[in-house]
CSV table of C-alpha atoms and ligand atoms in Angstrom, one decimal:
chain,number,residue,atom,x,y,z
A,1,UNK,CA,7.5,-27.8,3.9
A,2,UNK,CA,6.8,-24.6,2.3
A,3,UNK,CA,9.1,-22.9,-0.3
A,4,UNK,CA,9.6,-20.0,2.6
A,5,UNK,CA,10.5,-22.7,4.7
A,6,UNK,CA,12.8,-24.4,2.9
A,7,UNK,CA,14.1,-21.2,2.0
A,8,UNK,CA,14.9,-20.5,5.7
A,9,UNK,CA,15.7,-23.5,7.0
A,10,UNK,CA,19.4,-24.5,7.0
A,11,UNK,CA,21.7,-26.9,7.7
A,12,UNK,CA,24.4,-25.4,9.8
A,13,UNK,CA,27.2,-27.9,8.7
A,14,UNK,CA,29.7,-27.1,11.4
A,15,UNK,CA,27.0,-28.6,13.7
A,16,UNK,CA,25.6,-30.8,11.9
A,17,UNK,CA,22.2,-29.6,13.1
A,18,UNK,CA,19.2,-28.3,11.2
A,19,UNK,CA,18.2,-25.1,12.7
A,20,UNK,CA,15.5,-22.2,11.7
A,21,UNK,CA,17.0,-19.3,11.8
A,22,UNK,CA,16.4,-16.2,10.1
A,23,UNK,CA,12.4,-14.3,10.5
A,24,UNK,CA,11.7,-13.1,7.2
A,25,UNK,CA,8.3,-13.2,6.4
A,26,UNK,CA,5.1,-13.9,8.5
A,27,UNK,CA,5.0,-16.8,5.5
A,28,UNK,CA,8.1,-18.5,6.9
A,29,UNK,CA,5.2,-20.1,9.7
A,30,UNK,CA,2.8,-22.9,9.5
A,31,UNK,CA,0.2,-23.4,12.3
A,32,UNK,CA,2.2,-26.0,14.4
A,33,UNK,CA,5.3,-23.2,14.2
A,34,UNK,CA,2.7,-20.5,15.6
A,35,UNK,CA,1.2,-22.7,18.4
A,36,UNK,CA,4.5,-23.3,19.4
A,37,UNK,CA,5.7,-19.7,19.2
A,38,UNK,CA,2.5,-18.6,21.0
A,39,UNK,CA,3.5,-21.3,23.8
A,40,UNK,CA,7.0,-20.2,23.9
A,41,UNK,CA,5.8,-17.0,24.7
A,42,UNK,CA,3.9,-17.2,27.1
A,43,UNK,CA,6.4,-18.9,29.2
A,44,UNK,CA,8.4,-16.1,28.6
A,45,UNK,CA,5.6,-14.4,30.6
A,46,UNK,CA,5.1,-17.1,33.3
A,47,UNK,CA,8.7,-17.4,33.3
A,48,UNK,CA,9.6,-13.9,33.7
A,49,UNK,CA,12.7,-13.2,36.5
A,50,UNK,CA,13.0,-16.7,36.6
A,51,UNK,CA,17.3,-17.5,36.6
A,52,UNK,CA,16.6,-20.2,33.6
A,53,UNK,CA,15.0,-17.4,31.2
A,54,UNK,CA,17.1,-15.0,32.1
A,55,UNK,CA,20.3,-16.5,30.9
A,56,UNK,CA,18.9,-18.3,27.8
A,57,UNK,CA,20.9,-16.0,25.6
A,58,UNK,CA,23.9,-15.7,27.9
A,59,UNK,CA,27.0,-15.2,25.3
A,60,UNK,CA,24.6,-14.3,22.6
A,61,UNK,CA,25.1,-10.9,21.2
A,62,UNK,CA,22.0,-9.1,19.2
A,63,UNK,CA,22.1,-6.2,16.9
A,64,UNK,CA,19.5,-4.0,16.4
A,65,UNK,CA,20.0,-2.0,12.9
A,66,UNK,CA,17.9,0.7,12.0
A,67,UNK,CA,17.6,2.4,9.0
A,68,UNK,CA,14.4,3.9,9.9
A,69,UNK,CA,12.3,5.0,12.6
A,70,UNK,CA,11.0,2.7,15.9
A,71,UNK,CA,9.6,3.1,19.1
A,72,UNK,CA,8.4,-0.1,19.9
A,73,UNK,CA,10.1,-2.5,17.7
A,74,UNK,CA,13.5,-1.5,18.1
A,75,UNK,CA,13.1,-1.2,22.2
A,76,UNK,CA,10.9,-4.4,22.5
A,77,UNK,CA,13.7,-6.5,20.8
A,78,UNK,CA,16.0,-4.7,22.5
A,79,UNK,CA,14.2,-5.2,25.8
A,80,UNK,CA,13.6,-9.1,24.8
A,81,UNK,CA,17.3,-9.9,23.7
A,82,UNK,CA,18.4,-8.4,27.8
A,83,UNK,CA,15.7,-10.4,29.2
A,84,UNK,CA,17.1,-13.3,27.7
A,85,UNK,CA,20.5,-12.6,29.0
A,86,UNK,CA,22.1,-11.7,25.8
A,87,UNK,CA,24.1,-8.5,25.0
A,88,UNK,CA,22.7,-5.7,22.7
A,89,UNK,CA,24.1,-3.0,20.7
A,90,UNK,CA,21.5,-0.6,18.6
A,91,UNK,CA,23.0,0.7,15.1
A,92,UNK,CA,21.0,3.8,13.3
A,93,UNK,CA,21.2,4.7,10.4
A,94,UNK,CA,22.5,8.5,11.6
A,95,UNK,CA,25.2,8.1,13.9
A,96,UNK,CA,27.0,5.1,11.8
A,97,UNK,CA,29.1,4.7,9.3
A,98,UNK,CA,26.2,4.3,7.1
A,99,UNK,CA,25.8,7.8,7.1
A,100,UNK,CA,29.6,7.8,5.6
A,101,UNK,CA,27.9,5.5,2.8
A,102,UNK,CA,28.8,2.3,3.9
A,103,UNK,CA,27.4,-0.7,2.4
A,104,UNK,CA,24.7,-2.8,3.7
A,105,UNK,CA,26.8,-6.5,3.4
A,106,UNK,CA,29.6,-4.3,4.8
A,107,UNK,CA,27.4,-3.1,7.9
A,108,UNK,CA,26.9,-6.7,8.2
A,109,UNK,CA,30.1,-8.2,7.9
A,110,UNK,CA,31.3,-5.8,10.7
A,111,UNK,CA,28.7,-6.8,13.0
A,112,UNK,CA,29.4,-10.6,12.1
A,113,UNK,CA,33.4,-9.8,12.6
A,114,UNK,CA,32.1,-8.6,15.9
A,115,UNK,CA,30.4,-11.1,16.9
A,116,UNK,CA,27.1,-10.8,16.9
A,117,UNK,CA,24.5,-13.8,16.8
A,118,UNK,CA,21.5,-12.4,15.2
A,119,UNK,CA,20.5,-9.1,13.4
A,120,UNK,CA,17.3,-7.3,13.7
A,121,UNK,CA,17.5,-5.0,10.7
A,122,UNK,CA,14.4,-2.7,9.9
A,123,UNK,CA,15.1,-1.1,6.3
A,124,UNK,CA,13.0,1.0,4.0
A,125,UNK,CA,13.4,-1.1,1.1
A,126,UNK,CA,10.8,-4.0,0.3
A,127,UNK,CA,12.7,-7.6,-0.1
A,128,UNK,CA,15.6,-6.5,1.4
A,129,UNK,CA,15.6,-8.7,4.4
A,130,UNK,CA,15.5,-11.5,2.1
A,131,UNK,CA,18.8,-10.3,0.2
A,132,UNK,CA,20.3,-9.6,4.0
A,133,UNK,CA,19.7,-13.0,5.5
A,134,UNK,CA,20.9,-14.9,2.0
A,135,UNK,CA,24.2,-12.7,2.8
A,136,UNK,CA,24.8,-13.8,6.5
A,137,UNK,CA,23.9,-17.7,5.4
A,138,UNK,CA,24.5,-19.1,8.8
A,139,UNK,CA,26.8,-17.3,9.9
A,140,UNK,CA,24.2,-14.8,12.3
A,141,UNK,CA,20.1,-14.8,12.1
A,142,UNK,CA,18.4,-12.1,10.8
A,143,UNK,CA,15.3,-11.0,12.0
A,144,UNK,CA,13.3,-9.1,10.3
A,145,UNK,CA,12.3,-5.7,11.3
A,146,UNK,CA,10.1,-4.3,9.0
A,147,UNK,CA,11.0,-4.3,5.3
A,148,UNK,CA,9.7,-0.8,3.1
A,149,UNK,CA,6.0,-1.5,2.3
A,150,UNK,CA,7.0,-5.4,2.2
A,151,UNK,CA,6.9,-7.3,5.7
A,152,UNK,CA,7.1,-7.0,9.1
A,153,UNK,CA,6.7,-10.7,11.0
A,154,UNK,CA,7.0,-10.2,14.5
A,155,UNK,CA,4.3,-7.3,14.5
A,156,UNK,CA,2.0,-9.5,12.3
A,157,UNK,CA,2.8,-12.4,15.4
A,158,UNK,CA,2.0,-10.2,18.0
A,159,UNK,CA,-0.9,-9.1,17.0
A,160,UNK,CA,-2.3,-12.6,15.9
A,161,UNK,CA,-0.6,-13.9,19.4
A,162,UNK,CA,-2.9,-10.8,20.8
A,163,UNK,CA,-6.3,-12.2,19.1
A,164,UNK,CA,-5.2,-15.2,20.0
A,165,UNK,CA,-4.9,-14.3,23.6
A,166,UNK,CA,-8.1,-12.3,23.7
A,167,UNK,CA,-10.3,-14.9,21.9
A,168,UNK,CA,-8.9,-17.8,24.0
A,169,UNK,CA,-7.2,-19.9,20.5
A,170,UNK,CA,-11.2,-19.9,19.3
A,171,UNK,CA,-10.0,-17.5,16.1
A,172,UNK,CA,-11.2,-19.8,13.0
A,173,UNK,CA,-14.7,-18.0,11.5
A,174,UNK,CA,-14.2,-14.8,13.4
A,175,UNK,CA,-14.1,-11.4,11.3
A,176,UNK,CA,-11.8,-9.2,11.8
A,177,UNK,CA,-12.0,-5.3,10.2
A,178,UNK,CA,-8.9,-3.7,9.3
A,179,UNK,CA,-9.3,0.0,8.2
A,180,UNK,CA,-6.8,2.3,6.5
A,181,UNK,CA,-3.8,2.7,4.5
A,182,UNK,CA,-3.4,-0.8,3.3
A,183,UNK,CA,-1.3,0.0,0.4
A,184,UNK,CA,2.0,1.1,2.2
A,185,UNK,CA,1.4,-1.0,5.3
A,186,UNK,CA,4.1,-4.0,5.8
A,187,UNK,CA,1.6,-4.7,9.2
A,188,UNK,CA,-1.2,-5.3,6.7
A,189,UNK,CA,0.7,-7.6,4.9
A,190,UNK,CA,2.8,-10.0,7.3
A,191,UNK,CA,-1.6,-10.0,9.0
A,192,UNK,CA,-3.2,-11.2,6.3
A,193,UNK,CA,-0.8,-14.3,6.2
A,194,UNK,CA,-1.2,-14.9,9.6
A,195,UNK,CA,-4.7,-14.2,10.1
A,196,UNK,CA,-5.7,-16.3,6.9
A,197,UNK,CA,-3.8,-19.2,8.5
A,198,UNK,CA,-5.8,-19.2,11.7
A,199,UNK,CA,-9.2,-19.4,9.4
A,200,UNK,CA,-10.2,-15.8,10.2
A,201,UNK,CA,-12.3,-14.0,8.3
A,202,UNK,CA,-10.4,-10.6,7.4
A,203,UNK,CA,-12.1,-7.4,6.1
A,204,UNK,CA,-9.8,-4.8,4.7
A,205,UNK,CA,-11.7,-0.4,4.4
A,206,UNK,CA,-10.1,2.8,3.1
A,207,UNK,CA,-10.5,4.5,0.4
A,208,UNK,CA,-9.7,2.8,-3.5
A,209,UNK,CA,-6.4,4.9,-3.1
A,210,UNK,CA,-5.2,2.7,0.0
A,211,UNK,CA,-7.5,-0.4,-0.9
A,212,UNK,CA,-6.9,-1.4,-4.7
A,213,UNK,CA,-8.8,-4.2,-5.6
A,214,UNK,CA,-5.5,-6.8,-6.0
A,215,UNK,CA,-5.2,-7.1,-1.9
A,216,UNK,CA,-8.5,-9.2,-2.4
A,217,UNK,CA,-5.9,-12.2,-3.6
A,218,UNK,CA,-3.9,-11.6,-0.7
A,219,UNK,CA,-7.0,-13.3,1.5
A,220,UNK,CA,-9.0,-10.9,2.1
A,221,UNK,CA,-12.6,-8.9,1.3
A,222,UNK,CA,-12.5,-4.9,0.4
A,223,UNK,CA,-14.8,-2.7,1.1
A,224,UNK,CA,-14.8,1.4,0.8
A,225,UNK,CA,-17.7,1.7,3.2
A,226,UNK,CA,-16.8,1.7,7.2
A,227,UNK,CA,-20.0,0.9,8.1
A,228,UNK,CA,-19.9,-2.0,5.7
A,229,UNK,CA,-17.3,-3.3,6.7
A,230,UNK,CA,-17.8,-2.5,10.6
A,231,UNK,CA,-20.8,-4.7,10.5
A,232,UNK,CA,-20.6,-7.8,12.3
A,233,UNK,CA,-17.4,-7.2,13.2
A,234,UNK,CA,-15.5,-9.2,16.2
A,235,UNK,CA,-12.3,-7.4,16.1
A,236,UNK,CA,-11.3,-3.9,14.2
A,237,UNK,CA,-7.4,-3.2,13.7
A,238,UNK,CA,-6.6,0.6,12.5
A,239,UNK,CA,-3.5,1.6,10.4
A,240,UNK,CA,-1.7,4.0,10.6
A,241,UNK,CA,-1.5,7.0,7.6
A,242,UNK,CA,2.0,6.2,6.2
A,243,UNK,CA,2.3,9.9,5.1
A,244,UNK,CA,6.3,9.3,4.8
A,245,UNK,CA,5.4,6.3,2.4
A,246,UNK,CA,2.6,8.5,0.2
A,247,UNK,CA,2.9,10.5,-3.1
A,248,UNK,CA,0.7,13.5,-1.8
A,249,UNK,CA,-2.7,13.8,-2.9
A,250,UNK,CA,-3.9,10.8,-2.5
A,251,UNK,CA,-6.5,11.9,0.0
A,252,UNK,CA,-8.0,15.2,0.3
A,253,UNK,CA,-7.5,16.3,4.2
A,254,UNK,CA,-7.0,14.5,7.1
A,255,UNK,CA,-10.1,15.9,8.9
A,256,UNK,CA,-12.3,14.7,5.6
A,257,UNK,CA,-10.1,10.9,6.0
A,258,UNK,CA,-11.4,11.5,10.0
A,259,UNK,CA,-14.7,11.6,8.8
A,260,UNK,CA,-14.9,8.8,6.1
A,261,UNK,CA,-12.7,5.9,7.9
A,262,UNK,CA,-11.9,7.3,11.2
A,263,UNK,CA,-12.7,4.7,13.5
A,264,UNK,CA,-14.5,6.1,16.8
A,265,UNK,CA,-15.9,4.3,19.7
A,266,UNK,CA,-19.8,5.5,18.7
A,267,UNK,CA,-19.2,3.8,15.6
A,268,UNK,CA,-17.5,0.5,16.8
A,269,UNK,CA,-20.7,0.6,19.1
A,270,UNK,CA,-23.1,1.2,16.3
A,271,UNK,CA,-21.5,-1.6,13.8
A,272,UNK,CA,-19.1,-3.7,14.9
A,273,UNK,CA,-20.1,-6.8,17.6
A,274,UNK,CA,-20.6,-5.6,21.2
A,275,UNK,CA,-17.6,-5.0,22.9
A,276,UNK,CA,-15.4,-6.0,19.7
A,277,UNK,CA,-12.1,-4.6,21.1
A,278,UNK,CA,-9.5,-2.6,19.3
A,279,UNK,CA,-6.1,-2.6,17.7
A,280,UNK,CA,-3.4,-0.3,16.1
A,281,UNK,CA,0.0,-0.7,15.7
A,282,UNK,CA,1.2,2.2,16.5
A,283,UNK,CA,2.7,4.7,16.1
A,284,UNK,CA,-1.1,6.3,16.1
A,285,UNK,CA,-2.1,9.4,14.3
A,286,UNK,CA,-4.9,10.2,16.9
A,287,UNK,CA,-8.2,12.2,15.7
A,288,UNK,CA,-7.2,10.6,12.0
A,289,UNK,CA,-7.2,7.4,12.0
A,290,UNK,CA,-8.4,6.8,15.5
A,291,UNK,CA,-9.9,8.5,17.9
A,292,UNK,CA,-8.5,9.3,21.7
A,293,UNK,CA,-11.9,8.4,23.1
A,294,UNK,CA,-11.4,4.4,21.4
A,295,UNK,CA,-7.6,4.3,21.5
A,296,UNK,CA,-7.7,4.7,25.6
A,297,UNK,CA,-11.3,3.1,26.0
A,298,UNK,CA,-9.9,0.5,29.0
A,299,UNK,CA,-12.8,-1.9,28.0
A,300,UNK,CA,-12.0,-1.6,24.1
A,301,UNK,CA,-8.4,-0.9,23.6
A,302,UNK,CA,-5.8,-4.0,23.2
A,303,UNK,CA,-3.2,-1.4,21.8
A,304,UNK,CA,-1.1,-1.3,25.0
A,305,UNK,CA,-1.4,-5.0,25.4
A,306,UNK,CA,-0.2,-5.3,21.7
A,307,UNK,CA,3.1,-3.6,23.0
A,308,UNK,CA,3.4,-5.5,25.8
A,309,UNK,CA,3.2,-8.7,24.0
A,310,UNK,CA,5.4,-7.6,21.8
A,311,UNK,CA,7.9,-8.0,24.1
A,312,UNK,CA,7.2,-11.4,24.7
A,313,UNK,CA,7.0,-12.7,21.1
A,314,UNK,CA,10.1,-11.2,20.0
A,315,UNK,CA,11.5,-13.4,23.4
A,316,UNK,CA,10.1,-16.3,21.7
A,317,UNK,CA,11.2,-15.2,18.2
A,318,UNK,CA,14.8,-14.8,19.6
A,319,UNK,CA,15.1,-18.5,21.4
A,320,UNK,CA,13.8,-19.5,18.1
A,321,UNK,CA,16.2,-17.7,16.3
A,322,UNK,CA,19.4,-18.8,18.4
A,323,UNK,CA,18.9,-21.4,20.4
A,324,UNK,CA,15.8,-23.8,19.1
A,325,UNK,CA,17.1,-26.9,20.2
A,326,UNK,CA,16.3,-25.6,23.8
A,327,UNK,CA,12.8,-25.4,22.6
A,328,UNK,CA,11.4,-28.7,23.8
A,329,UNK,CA,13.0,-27.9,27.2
A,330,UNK,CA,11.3,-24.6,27.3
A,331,UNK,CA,8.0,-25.6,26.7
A,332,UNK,CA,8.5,-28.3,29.2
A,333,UNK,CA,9.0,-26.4,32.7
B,424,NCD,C1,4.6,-0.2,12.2
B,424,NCD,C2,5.7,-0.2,11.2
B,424,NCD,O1,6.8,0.4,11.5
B,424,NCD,O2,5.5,-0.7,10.1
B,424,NCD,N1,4.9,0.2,13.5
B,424,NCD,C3,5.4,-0.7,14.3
B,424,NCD,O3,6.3,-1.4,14.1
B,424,NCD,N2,4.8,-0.7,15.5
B,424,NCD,C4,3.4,0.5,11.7
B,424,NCD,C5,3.5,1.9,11.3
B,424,NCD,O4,4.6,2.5,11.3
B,424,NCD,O5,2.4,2.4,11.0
């Protein structure tokens, strides 16, 4: 067991059970726990409608708190938790009392004193989910949402659950190309984990301001070149420009960052493997880091399937969460 597992795995004494609950880090999986995640999930698809799945989470209640910006995350969770039959309520940072200065433990004891089951907190300082899910011990799960420039698991799992999909579980060997602002990307991070553990080969562009050399520990190979890095390539994954994340100055314009790293369909075509599909996050920054022409190329893009499979690995990552003794039942049907 790794030290993020042990870490996360508890003994909840008033059951007497040993359960996994909180999603901190993309670390906190091995590859039997992402086989069986990936599994999960796509019950969750097969499943879908079905009267079992929908009342998995059936007096479960799941908060959503937000102390920063989301599309996606915030109303995939969402989404997942009702799919599952639980109830949701969505905190923000404006419109709380957090705007009145309230403490994070305080936010959370009031959501534990209401009875929620599980947390997904996004929050712009790194490590913080850590701190959050040592404070709720086991009395709720937290789930991490994206942590500052630190983590952010279940986009890391989607994607990976994505290449997975796409590359029918043959992922060992393959390169993948991720281009652009490395440095304040928590996606980068909770990837490189991930990706490393399936035996991919990851290659990480931008320029020396958003690639400093020390990611290369972190598993993977730099380059400053796009059509170095391009080459050969099986898969390409843009980032987005954090500008809310950078001191300015860093680059000199977006239209010159467009030119250097922008990642285009004429040059996936001229570098990267034939047909080597796409990925981004989201939100995109398109004609900077992206172009329109690749991000909505219908042979090329994986970005809206990204979001759609978010949906169904943060399913999976909530029955996990709450109720992973049912597990062995799921997989079963
Ligand atoms: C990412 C995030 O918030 O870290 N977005 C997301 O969750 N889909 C990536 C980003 O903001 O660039």
């Amino acid at each position: 067991m790794t030290t993020a597992e042990r870490t996360h795995r508890m003994i909840d004494d008033a059951h007497g059970i040993s359960d996994t609950r909180h999603c901190i880090s993309s670390a906190d999986f091995n590859v039997d726990d992402l086989r069986q995640l990936f599994q999960l999930a796509e019950q969750c698809a097969r499943f879908a409608g079905d009267e079992r799945f929908s009342s998995l989470l059936n007096n479960k209640t799941v908060a959503t708190l937000f102390y920063e910006n989301s599309t996606r995350t915030r109303v995939s969770f969402e989404l997942a938790a009702k799919r599952l039959g639980a109830d949701t309520v969505h905190l923000s940072a404006d419109g709380s009392s957090i705007k009145k200065g309230e403490t994070l433990n305080d936010t959370l004891d009031t959501l534990i004193a209401l009875g929620c089951d599980a947390v997904v907190m996004r929050h712009p300082i790194s490590g913080i989910a850590k701190k959050a899910a040592s404070f709720l011990g086991s009395r709720a799960a937290l789930l991490n949402a994206g942590d500052g420039c630190g983590d952010h698991p279940s986009q890391g799992l989607l994607d990976a659950f994505t290449l997975h999909q796409y590359f029918k579980g043959e992922l060992a060997g393959k390169k993948i190309t991720i281009v652009g602002d490395a440095l304040h990307s928590r996606v980068i991070r909770s990837n490189l984990v991930l990706l490393n553990t399936f035996g991919m080969e990851v290659h990480v562009c931008g320029p020396v301001a958003f690639v400093p050399k020390h990611f290369a520990p972190l598993g993977c190979l730099i380059y400053h070149k796009l059509e170095d890095a391009l080459n050969g390539a099986d898969a390409v994954m843009a980032l987005r420009l954090q500008q809310e994340r950078q001191q300015s100055g860093l680059i000199a314009s977006l239209g010159e960052y467009h030119r250097e790293y922008g990642l285009t369909l004429d040059r996936l075509k001229q570098w990267a493997k034939p047909n080597a599909p796409i990925m981004h996050p989201g939100p995109m920054n398109r004609g900077v880091e992206i172009s329109s022409t690749l991000a909505d190329c219908p042979q090329r893009s994986l970005i809206r399937r990204q979001v759609s499979n978010g949906l169904l690995v943060r399913q999976a990552l909530l029955i996990r969460a709450l109720i992973p003794q049912t597990i062995p039942e799921i997989l079963s049907w």
